[in-house]
Amino acid sequence: MTSLDPVLDKDGVRLTVEDAVATVTLTNPAKRNAQSPALWRALTEAGRVLPGDVRVVVLRGEGKSFSAGLDRQAFTPEGFDGEPSFLDMARGPEAELDATIAEYQEAFTWWRRNDLVTIATVQGHAIGAGFQLALACDLRIVAEDVQFAMRETSLGLVPDLTGTHPLVNLVGYARALEICATGRFVHAEEAERTGLANLVVPADQLDAAARDLAAALLAAPRDAVVETKALLSGAVSRTYEEQRVAERAAQGRRLRDLAGITD
């Protein structure tokens, strides 16, 4: 499939597909790609409508900032048009609040699917929900001007859009706690040194770097990449011996497939 026409273009999210590479773009640079429930629903929809032959998804934000995080309008009494305000949700039943947050989290979860490798290209501010959206991806290419920050704790909240798990896995518990509790900025050098960033490039080279990385990822057979991603993503929760078993099982599947043997 080759098309530069948007598969989806709504609520600050545009999805385009070219062969095996999809690009999801945040398209509200005037508000530094601030996030809202409508944007989260559009991100969730983007994951659902991805064509089956897509192997790599690149996430990018238009303008000078990747995403400045949650639109502060969410905390005003009026909230967003057609949406309950966060203050109203907090006054409602606890089960409903939990269900609503779970729905919001769906926008951040599909990026870890084993059949995809996802790349966030991040420039300028990636604050709060913006930081967590970058963390939702498998890989991150960042510009030299990147500024990551987890500001939820500073606002009396906690990071709740799936970012805490990858953050701890990438930088360790102690540094993750310090980043979240202080709300400080993490710049490009520290991001690369601590594993938050796979690569740092000048801002005008972000898209080219993502294309190069996507091409390298597509060079290997799809099934081998899918099995490898599943092995690596599951390694954190397995013991050493359990990982050995998982490796043998995965390799067995690959060898049978290469030999044309079906179960």
mmCIF file of C-alpha atoms in Angstrom:
data_model
loop_
_atom_site.group_PDB
_atom_site.id
_atom_site.type_symbol
_atom_site.label_atom_id
_atom_site.label_comp_id
_atom_site.label_asym_id
_atom_site.label_seq_id
_atom_site.Cartn_x
_atom_site.Cartn_y
_atom_site.Cartn_z
ATOM 1 C CA MET A 1 0.000 0.000 0.000
ATOM 2 C CA THR A 2 1.400 3.379 -0.984
ATOM 3 C CA SER A 3 -0.531 6.545 -0.202
ATOM 4 C CA LEU A 4 0.253 10.025 0.999
ATOM 5 C CA ASP A 5 -3.430 10.826 1.504
ATOM 6 C CA PRO A 6 -4.396 10.829 5.186
ATOM 7 C CA VAL A 7 -5.989 7.637 6.439
ATOM 8 C CA LEU A 8 -7.209 9.732 9.384
ATOM 9 C CA ASP A 9 -7.099 13.464 10.017
ATOM 10 C CA LYS A 10 -9.082 14.717 13.026
ATOM 11 C CA ASP A 11 -8.783 16.391 16.415
ATOM 12 C CA GLY A 12 -5.116 17.247 16.066
ATOM 13 C CA VAL A 13 -3.989 13.843 14.745
ATOM 14 C CA ARG A 14 -3.097 12.900 11.170
ATOM 15 C CA LEU A 15 -2.237 9.366 10.025
ATOM 16 C CA THR A 16 -0.570 8.728 6.678
ATOM 17 C CA VAL A 17 0.764 5.460 5.286
ATOM 18 C CA GLU A 18 3.497 4.818 2.737
ATOM 19 C CA ASP A 19 4.126 1.134 2.085
ATOM 20 C CA ALA A 20 5.105 -0.482 5.407
ATOM 21 C CA VAL A 21 5.675 2.817 7.269
ATOM 22 C CA ALA A 22 2.891 4.815 8.909
ATOM 23 C CA THR A 23 3.348 8.340 10.229
ATOM 24 C CA VAL A 24 1.219 9.748 13.047
ATOM 25 C CA THR A 25 1.540 13.526 13.286
ATOM 26 C CA LEU A 26 0.279 15.837 16.023
ATOM 27 C CA THR A 27 -1.080 18.773 14.061
ATOM 28 C CA ASN A 28 -1.782 21.645 16.452
ATOM 29 C CA PRO A 29 1.505 23.563 16.598
ATOM 30 C CA ALA A 30 -0.265 26.805 17.594
ATOM 31 C CA LYS A 31 -0.957 25.173 20.985
ATOM 32 C CA ARG A 32 2.349 23.280 21.020
ATOM 33 C CA ASN A 33 0.351 20.081 20.356
ATOM 34 C CA ALA A 34 -1.323 20.237 23.757
ATOM 35 C CA GLN A 35 -3.393 17.132 24.404
ATOM 36 C CA SER A 36 -7.091 16.639 25.085
ATOM 37 C CA PRO A 37 -9.515 13.707 25.382
ATOM 38 C CA ALA A 38 -10.508 14.238 21.735
ATOM 39 C CA LEU A 39 -6.852 13.934 20.663
ATOM 40 C CA TRP A 40 -6.481 10.768 22.745
ATOM 41 C CA ARG A 41 -9.520 9.233 21.055
ATOM 42 C CA ALA A 42 -8.048 10.124 17.667
ATOM 43 C CA LEU A 43 -4.735 8.486 18.623
ATOM 44 C CA THR A 44 -6.608 5.355 19.697
ATOM 45 C CA GLU A 45 -8.464 5.333 16.390
ATOM 46 C CA ALA A 46 -5.193 5.715 14.495
ATOM 47 C CA GLY A 47 -3.969 2.494 16.065
ATOM 48 C CA ARG A 48 -7.176 0.689 15.169
ATOM 49 C CA VAL A 49 -7.201 1.706 11.495
ATOM 50 C CA LEU A 50 -3.554 0.920 10.741
ATOM 51 C CA PRO A 51 -3.342 -1.303 7.663
ATOM 52 C CA GLY A 52 -2.111 -4.807 8.418
ATOM 53 C CA ASP A 53 1.030 -4.473 6.297
ATOM 54 C CA VAL A 54 2.393 -1.570 8.364
ATOM 55 C CA ARG A 55 5.532 -2.587 10.235
ATOM 56 C CA VAL A 56 6.945 0.735 11.474
ATOM 57 C CA VAL A 57 5.074 3.727 12.902
ATOM 58 C CA VAL A 58 6.747 7.117 13.219
ATOM 59 C CA LEU A 59 5.239 9.597 15.689
ATOM 60 C CA ARG A 60 6.012 13.278 15.213
ATOM 61 C CA GLY A 61 4.691 16.695 16.202
ATOM 62 C CA GLU A 62 4.403 19.725 13.950
ATOM 63 C CA GLY A 63 6.038 22.961 15.026
ATOM 64 C CA LYS A 64 8.677 23.782 17.604
ATOM 65 C CA SER A 65 7.373 21.423 20.305
ATOM 66 C CA PHE A 66 6.530 17.745 20.180
ATOM 67 C CA SER A 67 3.800 18.179 22.814
ATOM 68 C CA ALA A 68 3.504 20.560 25.734
ATOM 69 C CA GLY A 69 1.314 18.033 27.564
ATOM 70 C CA LEU A 70 -2.273 18.206 28.727
ATOM 71 C CA ASP A 71 -4.220 21.272 27.633
ATOM 72 C CA ARG A 72 -4.784 23.201 30.879
ATOM 73 C CA GLN A 73 -8.368 23.867 29.777
ATOM 74 C CA ALA A 74 -9.082 20.396 31.176
ATOM 75 C CA PHE A 75 -8.803 21.841 34.688
ATOM 76 C CA THR A 76 -11.153 24.763 34.149
ATOM 77 C CA PRO A 77 -14.796 24.465 35.298
ATOM 78 C CA GLU A 78 -16.038 24.570 31.709
ATOM 79 C CA GLY A 79 -13.530 22.001 30.398
ATOM 80 C CA PHE A 80 -13.636 21.248 26.670
ATOM 81 C CA ASP A 81 -16.716 21.678 24.499
ATOM 82 C CA GLY A 82 -18.799 18.525 24.677
ATOM 83 C CA GLU A 83 -16.565 16.962 27.327
ATOM 84 C CA PRO A 84 -16.963 16.676 31.084
ATOM 85 C CA SER A 85 -14.367 18.764 32.887
ATOM 86 C CA PHE A 86 -11.750 16.923 34.898
ATOM 87 C CA LEU A 87 -13.157 18.607 37.998
ATOM 88 C CA ASP A 88 -16.623 17.188 37.276
ATOM 89 C CA MET A 89 -15.152 13.730 36.666
ATOM 90 C CA ALA A 90 -13.384 13.880 40.025
ATOM 91 C CA ARG A 91 -16.731 14.504 41.741
ATOM 92 C CA GLY A 92 -18.350 11.492 40.091
ATOM 93 C CA PRO A 93 -18.285 7.792 41.067
ATOM 94 C CA GLU A 94 -14.813 6.325 41.492
ATOM 95 C CA ALA A 95 -15.540 3.449 39.107
ATOM 96 C CA GLU A 96 -16.518 5.887 36.358
ATOM 97 C CA LEU A 97 -13.355 7.908 36.880
ATOM 98 C CA ASP A 98 -11.249 4.755 36.684
ATOM 99 C CA ALA A 99 -12.996 3.694 33.471
ATOM 100 C CA THR A 100 -12.461 7.124 31.919
ATOM 101 C CA ILE A 101 -8.741 7.129 32.709
ATOM 102 C CA ALA A 102 -8.470 3.598 31.288
ATOM 103 C CA GLU A 103 -10.067 4.872 28.065
ATOM 104 C CA TYR A 104 -7.552 7.720 27.879
ATOM 105 C CA GLN A 105 -4.689 5.258 28.394
ATOM 106 C CA GLU A 106 -5.701 3.348 25.251
ATOM 107 C CA ALA A 107 -4.143 6.153 23.199
ATOM 108 C CA PHE A 108 -0.771 5.282 24.746
ATOM 109 C CA THR A 109 -0.845 1.469 24.734
ATOM 110 C CA TRP A 110 -1.062 0.278 21.133
ATOM 111 C CA TRP A 111 2.411 1.631 20.323
ATOM 112 C CA ARG A 112 3.913 -1.399 22.111
ATOM 113 C CA ARG A 113 2.171 -4.002 19.924
ATOM 114 C CA ASN A 114 4.596 -6.775 18.982
ATOM 115 C CA ASP A 115 3.742 -6.509 15.275
ATOM 116 C CA LEU A 116 4.944 -2.890 15.151
ATOM 117 C CA VAL A 117 8.134 -1.016 15.899
ATOM 118 C CA THR A 118 7.312 2.557 16.874
ATOM 119 C CA ILE A 119 9.626 5.570 16.733
ATOM 120 C CA ALA A 120 8.966 8.918 18.410
ATOM 121 C CA THR A 121 10.777 11.901 16.902
ATOM 122 C CA VAL A 122 10.849 14.552 19.590
ATOM 123 C CA GLN A 123 11.804 18.205 19.385
ATOM 124 C CA GLY A 124 11.384 21.041 21.850
ATOM 125 C CA HIS A 125 9.029 20.457 24.745
ATOM 126 C CA ALA A 126 7.744 16.989 25.637
ATOM 127 C CA ILE A 127 6.018 17.722 28.922
ATOM 128 C CA GLY A 128 3.783 15.492 31.045
ATOM 129 C CA ALA A 129 1.429 13.727 28.655
ATOM 130 C CA GLY A 130 3.847 14.655 25.866
ATOM 131 C CA PHE A 131 6.693 12.913 27.696
ATOM 132 C CA GLN A 132 4.481 9.901 28.296
ATOM 133 C CA LEU A 133 3.474 9.731 24.630
ATOM 134 C CA ALA A 134 7.137 9.674 23.624
ATOM 135 C CA LEU A 135 7.734 6.963 26.236
ATOM 136 C CA ALA A 136 4.880 4.934 24.754
ATOM 137 C CA CYS A 137 7.003 4.284 21.662
ATOM 138 C CA ASP A 138 9.706 1.639 21.389
ATOM 139 C CA LEU A 139 12.419 4.044 20.229
ATOM 140 C CA ARG A 140 13.064 7.767 20.492
ATOM 141 C CA ILE A 141 15.055 10.057 18.214
ATOM 142 C CA VAL A 142 15.366 13.496 19.786
ATOM 143 C CA ALA A 143 16.472 16.917 18.645
ATOM 144 C CA GLU A 144 19.291 18.750 20.352
ATOM 145 C CA ASP A 145 16.749 21.184 21.829
ATOM 146 C CA VAL A 146 14.541 18.521 23.434
ATOM 147 C CA GLN A 147 13.182 19.175 26.924
ATOM 148 C CA PHE A 148 11.493 16.242 28.635
ATOM 149 C CA ALA A 149 9.698 16.830 31.926
ATOM 150 C CA MET A 150 7.130 14.962 34.024
ATOM 151 C CA ARG A 151 5.192 17.798 35.634
ATOM 152 C CA GLU A 152 2.177 15.924 37.012
ATOM 153 C CA THR A 153 3.542 15.655 40.562
ATOM 154 C CA SER A 154 4.164 19.409 40.600
ATOM 155 C CA LEU A 155 0.438 19.863 39.920
ATOM 156 C CA GLY A 156 -0.589 17.517 42.730
ATOM 157 C CA LEU A 157 -1.229 14.640 40.312
ATOM 158 C CA VAL A 158 0.591 11.487 39.218
ATOM 159 C CA PRO A 159 1.677 10.361 35.727
ATOM 160 C CA ASP A 160 -1.203 8.089 34.674
ATOM 161 C CA LEU A 161 -0.885 7.713 30.898
ATOM 162 C CA THR A 162 1.302 4.573 30.979
ATOM 163 C CA GLY A 163 4.608 6.459 31.195
ATOM 164 C CA THR A 164 5.844 5.239 34.574
ATOM 165 C CA HIS A 165 6.585 1.657 33.482
ATOM 166 C CA PRO A 166 8.831 2.493 30.509
ATOM 167 C CA LEU A 167 10.477 5.348 32.395
ATOM 168 C CA VAL A 168 11.557 3.063 35.255
ATOM 169 C CA ASN A 169 12.698 0.391 32.782
ATOM 170 C CA LEU A 170 14.789 2.909 30.862
ATOM 171 C CA VAL A 171 16.448 4.960 33.601
ATOM 172 C CA GLY A 172 15.918 2.944 36.799
ATOM 173 C CA TYR A 173 13.742 3.546 39.843
ATOM 174 C CA ALA A 174 15.869 6.165 41.596
ATOM 175 C CA ARG A 175 16.313 8.442 38.580
ATOM 176 C CA ALA A 176 12.676 7.978 37.532
ATOM 177 C CA LEU A 177 11.509 9.020 41.004
ATOM 178 C CA GLU A 178 13.768 12.058 40.969
ATOM 179 C CA ILE A 179 12.593 13.129 37.480
ATOM 180 C CA CYS A 180 8.921 12.763 38.400
ATOM 181 C CA ALA A 181 9.058 14.195 41.920
ATOM 182 C CA THR A 182 11.043 17.284 40.939
ATOM 183 C CA GLY A 183 9.436 17.893 37.544
ATOM 184 C CA ARG A 184 12.812 19.051 36.224
ATOM 185 C CA PHE A 185 13.838 19.127 32.582
ATOM 186 C CA VAL A 186 15.822 16.313 30.993
ATOM 187 C CA HIS A 187 17.827 17.615 28.045
ATOM 188 C CA ALA A 188 19.283 15.806 25.053
ATOM 189 C CA GLU A 189 22.669 14.841 26.491
ATOM 190 C CA GLU A 190 21.153 13.258 29.606
ATOM 191 C CA ALA A 191 18.379 11.626 27.570
ATOM 192 C CA GLU A 192 20.920 9.877 25.362
ATOM 193 C CA ARG A 193 23.219 8.982 28.259
ATOM 194 C CA THR A 194 20.436 7.430 30.364
ATOM 195 C CA GLY A 195 18.706 5.552 27.540
ATOM 196 C CA LEU A 196 15.691 7.805 27.092
ATOM 197 C CA ALA A 197 16.932 8.640 23.601
ATOM 198 C CA ASN A 198 18.373 6.231 21.058
ATOM 199 C CA LEU A 199 19.797 9.055 18.969
ATOM 200 C CA VAL A 200 20.253 12.841 19.181
ATOM 201 C CA VAL A 201 20.276 14.888 15.965
ATOM 202 C CA PRO A 202 19.780 18.527 14.932
ATOM 203 C CA ALA A 203 16.081 19.385 14.727
ATOM 204 C CA ASP A 204 16.139 19.710 10.942
ATOM 205 C CA GLN A 205 17.409 16.126 10.655
ATOM 206 C CA LEU A 206 14.699 14.422 12.730
ATOM 207 C CA ASP A 207 12.579 13.257 9.806
ATOM 208 C CA ALA A 208 15.579 12.006 7.834
ATOM 209 C CA ALA A 209 16.904 10.112 10.849
ATOM 210 C CA ALA A 210 13.503 8.475 11.328
ATOM 211 C CA ARG A 211 13.427 7.429 7.658
ATOM 212 C CA ASP A 212 16.891 5.898 7.960
ATOM 213 C CA LEU A 213 15.972 4.012 11.117
ATOM 214 C CA ALA A 214 12.694 2.801 9.599
ATOM 215 C CA ALA A 215 14.556 1.491 6.555
ATOM 216 C CA ALA A 216 17.017 -0.381 8.773
ATOM 217 C CA LEU A 217 14.162 -1.928 10.767
ATOM 218 C CA LEU A 218 12.415 -3.049 7.581
ATOM 219 C CA ALA A 219 15.538 -4.804 6.305
ATOM 220 C CA ALA A 220 14.994 -7.821 8.583
ATOM 221 C CA PRO A 221 12.152 -10.324 8.003
ATOM 222 C CA ARG A 222 8.959 -9.217 9.737
ATOM 223 C CA ASP A 223 8.333 -12.404 11.714
ATOM 224 C CA ALA A 224 11.848 -12.401 13.150
ATOM 225 C CA VAL A 225 11.449 -8.793 14.312
ATOM 226 C CA VAL A 226 8.033 -9.559 15.843
ATOM 227 C CA GLU A 227 9.412 -12.541 17.789
ATOM 228 C CA THR A 228 12.476 -10.577 18.903
ATOM 229 C CA LYS A 229 10.385 -7.657 20.129
ATOM 230 C CA ALA A 230 8.151 -10.043 22.082
ATOM 231 C CA LEU A 231 11.215 -11.679 23.648
ATOM 232 C CA LEU A 232 12.785 -8.391 24.682
ATOM 233 C CA SER A 233 9.610 -6.732 25.934
ATOM 234 C CA GLY A 234 8.799 -9.756 28.081
ATOM 235 C CA ALA A 235 12.296 -10.118 29.492
ATOM 236 C CA VAL A 236 11.695 -7.584 32.264
ATOM 237 C CA SER A 237 9.018 -9.736 33.890
ATOM 238 C CA ARG A 238 10.767 -13.106 33.385
ATOM 239 C CA THR A 239 13.512 -14.759 35.372
ATOM 240 C CA TYR A 240 16.730 -15.707 33.610
ATOM 241 C CA GLU A 241 15.560 -19.303 33.277
ATOM 242 C CA GLU A 242 12.123 -18.266 32.033
ATOM 243 C CA GLN A 243 13.791 -16.105 29.400
ATOM 244 C CA ARG A 244 15.914 -19.065 28.257
ATOM 245 C CA VAL A 245 12.724 -21.087 27.802
ATOM 246 C CA ALA A 246 11.086 -18.247 25.891
ATOM 247 C CA GLU A 247 14.110 -17.943 23.602
ATOM 248 C CA ARG A 248 14.029 -21.668 22.797
ATOM 249 C CA ALA A 249 10.314 -21.564 22.058
ATOM 250 C CA ALA A 250 10.642 -18.518 19.816
ATOM 251 C CA GLN A 251 13.589 -19.972 17.940
ATOM 252 C CA GLY A 252 11.731 -23.218 17.471
ATOM 253 C CA ARG A 253 8.856 -21.349 15.874
ATOM 254 C CA ARG A 254 11.212 -19.501 13.573
ATOM 255 C CA LEU A 255 13.075 -22.657 12.491
ATOM 256 C CA ARG A 256 9.824 -24.538 11.827
ATOM 257 C CA ASP A 257 8.543 -21.596 9.822
ATOM 258 C CA LEU A 258 11.736 -21.395 7.755
ATOM 259 C CA ALA A 259 11.544 -25.154 7.142
ATOM 260 C CA GLY A 260 7.916 -24.844 6.036
ATOM 261 C CA ILE A 261 6.651 -26.982 8.904
ATOM 262 C CA THR A 262 3.166 -26.158 10.173
ATOM 263 C CA ASP A 263 1.802 -27.315 13.517
#
